[in-house]
C-alpha positions as semicolon CSV with decimal commas, in nm:
position;residue;x (nm);y (nm);z (nm)
1;M;-4,576;-1,658;7,599
2;I;-4,491;-1,997;7,588
3;R;-4,242;-2,151;7,826
4;F;-4,020;-2,441;7,749
5;R;-3,917;-2,653;8,044
6;S;-3,673;-2,864;7,856
7;L;-3,321;-2,713;7,768
8;G;-3,337;-2,880;7,411
9;A;-3,652;-2,705;7,333
10;R;-3,543;-2,374;7,436
11;L;-3,206;-2,447;7,220
12;I;-3,413;-2,534;6,923
13;V;-3,615;-2,221;6,956
14;S;-3,327;-2,014;6,992
15;I;-3,132;-2,162;6,703
16;V;-3,452;-2,130;6,488
17;A;-3,488;-1,762;6,598
18;T;-3,129;-1,654;6,525
19;A;-3,162;-1,855;6,168
20;I;-3,476;-1,640;6,092
21;V;-3,311;-1,315;6,183
22;T;-2,987;-1,411;5,994
23;V;-3,162;-1,513;5,687
24;G;-3,397;-1,210;5,694
25;T;-3,078;-0,971;5,756
26;F;-2,919;-1,176;5,466
27;V;-3,210;-1,125;5,239
28;A;-3,228;-0,765;5,329
29;L;-2,887;-0,701;5,247
30;V;-2,898;-0,884;4,923
31;L;-3,199;-0,659;4,826
32;L;-3,024;-0,365;4,925
33;R;-2,712;-0,455;4,733
34;A;-2,917;-0,522;4,425
35;N;-3,103;-0,208;4,449
36;W;-2,780;-0,019;4,462
37;G;-2,643;-0,206;4,163
38;L;-2,954;-0,158;3,953
39;A;-2,924;0,228;4,037
40;E;-2,560;0,219;3,957
41;Q;-2,617;0,017;3,606
42;T;-2,912;0,256;3,509
43;S;-2,684;0,562;3,575
44;Q;-2,403;0,411;3,364
45;L;-2,655;0,318;3,107
46;S;-2,809;0,650;3,076
47;R;-2,447;0,818;3,054
48;L;-2,362;0,563;2,789
49;S;-2,689;0,627;2,591
50;E;-2,618;1,005;2,631
51;E;-2,269;0,965;2,473
52;K;-2,386;0,745;2,198
53;L;-2,657;0,988;2,113
54;A;-2,417;1,278;2,130
55;E;-2,187;1,093;1,894
56;R;-2,464;1,008;1,648
57;L;-2,605;1,357;1,643
58;E;-2,237;1,526;1,608
59;G;-2,194;1,277;1,307
60;D;-2,530;1,383;1,170
61;A;-2,466;1,749;1,204
62;R;-2,137;1,676;1,008
63;L;-2,288;1,485;0,747
64;A;-2,531;1,781;0,720
65;R;-2,276;2,058;0,711
66;S;-2,101;1,861;0,409
67;R;-2,411;1,826;0,230
68;V;-2,461;2,208;0,265
69;F;-2,141;2,296;0,141
70;T;-2,147;2,029;-0,126
71;T;-2,488;2,177;-0,226
72;F;-2,360;2,539;-0,208
73;E;-2,027;2,450;-0,433
74;D;-2,249;2,306;-0,678
75;V;-2,500;2,611;-0,691
76;S;-2,186;2,820;-0,733
77;R;-2,056;2,612;-1,000
78;R;-2,387;2,602;-1,193
79;F;-2,434;3,004;-1,143
80;A;-2,049;3,048;-1,274
81;D;-2,157;2,830;-1,581
82;L;-2,470;3,029;-1,654
83;A;-2,277;3,359;-1,618
84;Q;-2,019;3,247;-1,878
85;R;-2,260;3,177;-2,134
86;T;-2,241;3,428;-2,423
87;D;-2,599;3,450;-2,487
88;I;-2,675;3,532;-2,129
89;V;-2,374;3,785;-2,109
90;K;-2,520;3,969;-2,425
91;A;-2,865;3,997;-2,275
92;V;-2,729;4,126;-1,935
93;I;-2,501;4,386;-2,130
94;S;-2,832;4,496;-2,320
95;R;-3,014;4,566;-1,991
96;N;-3,321;4,417;-2,159
97;T;-3,532;4,254;-1,899
98;V;-3,743;4,075;-2,155
99;A;-3,426;3,935;-2,319
100;I;-3,280;3,850;-1,972
101;S;-3,597;3,669;-1,882
102;E;-3,632;3,480;-2,203
103;I;-3,254;3,351;-2,203
104;L;-3,245;3,274;-1,810
105;R;-3,568;3,087;-1,780
106;P;-3,473;2,784;-2,001
107;A;-3,117;2,807;-1,865
108;L;-3,224;2,786;-1,514
109;A;-3,475;2,496;-1,590
110;S;-3,176;2,292;-1,721
111;S;-2,960;2,394;-1,431
112;D;-3,223;2,274;-1,174
113;M;-3,227;2,613;-1,023
114;D;-3,534;2,793;-0,885
115;G;-3,469;3,164;-0,982
116;V;-3,214;3,433;-1,032
117;I;-3,212;3,828;-1,009
118;V;-2,937;3,983;-1,218
119;V;-2,770;4,280;-1,067
120;D;-2,500;4,513;-1,207
121;A;-2,170;4,613;-1,037
122;K;-2,353;4,879;-0,810
123;L;-2,601;4,594;-0,693
124;R;-2,897;4,767;-0,903
125;V;-3,136;4,480;-1,017
126;L;-3,129;4,450;-1,393
127;G;-3,368;4,162;-1,447
128;A;-3,476;3,837;-1,332
129;H;-3,557;3,500;-1,467
130;D;-3,912;3,570;-1,493
131;L;-4,104;3,887;-1,610
132;D;-4,343;3,874;-1,314
133;V;-4,039;3,955;-1,081
134;D;-4,107;4,323;-0,966
135;I;-3,766;4,458;-1,033
136;L;-3,850;4,784;-0,863
137;K;-3,948;4,609;-0,535
138;A;-3,638;4,401;-0,559
139;N;-3,412;4,679;-0,623
140;R;-3,569;4,842;-0,281
141;T;-3,552;4,534;-0,071
142;L;-3,232;4,411;-0,193
143;P;-3,018;4,628;0,034
144;L;-3,230;4,541;0,318
145;S;-3,192;4,157;0,277
146;E;-2,947;3,932;0,444
147;I;-2,785;3,848;0,112
148;H;-2,680;4,220;0,033
149;A;-2,371;4,210;0,239
150;P;-2,196;3,889;0,116
151;I;-2,274;3,977;-0,263
152;R;-2,171;4,336;-0,187
153;D;-1,813;4,245;-0,137
154;V;-1,777;4,020;-0,450
């Protein structure tokens, strides 16, 4: 270790050492505070991001729900329009599967629907939009399907 004989040299060394320790402590505290501030900002940004995402997803869900209801109402209206046509009513009353198919096929094409199965009041299948539809199989599987309960109450 170096020994300084003069009092001035000792004073300068102690002041420089104190300054180095002070600056080092100050830098360490600034870095610690910056790290804490960044962690807090990250936490707040993450929370804000989650809130915005949740709001957007909720809005998208509402929009999708609205579109589904609109589509459902549109399909219901189109089916009601088909059910009121006299030519379709006559074909259904006749219970003739060929007549039902021949009348429903062009009616469905103009209504932009994929298909329909005609049932009577007791939910027995009478016919369909296409002659290739297996009416006996449809009659067996309709009571087991998800749509049986909602249409049973109509």
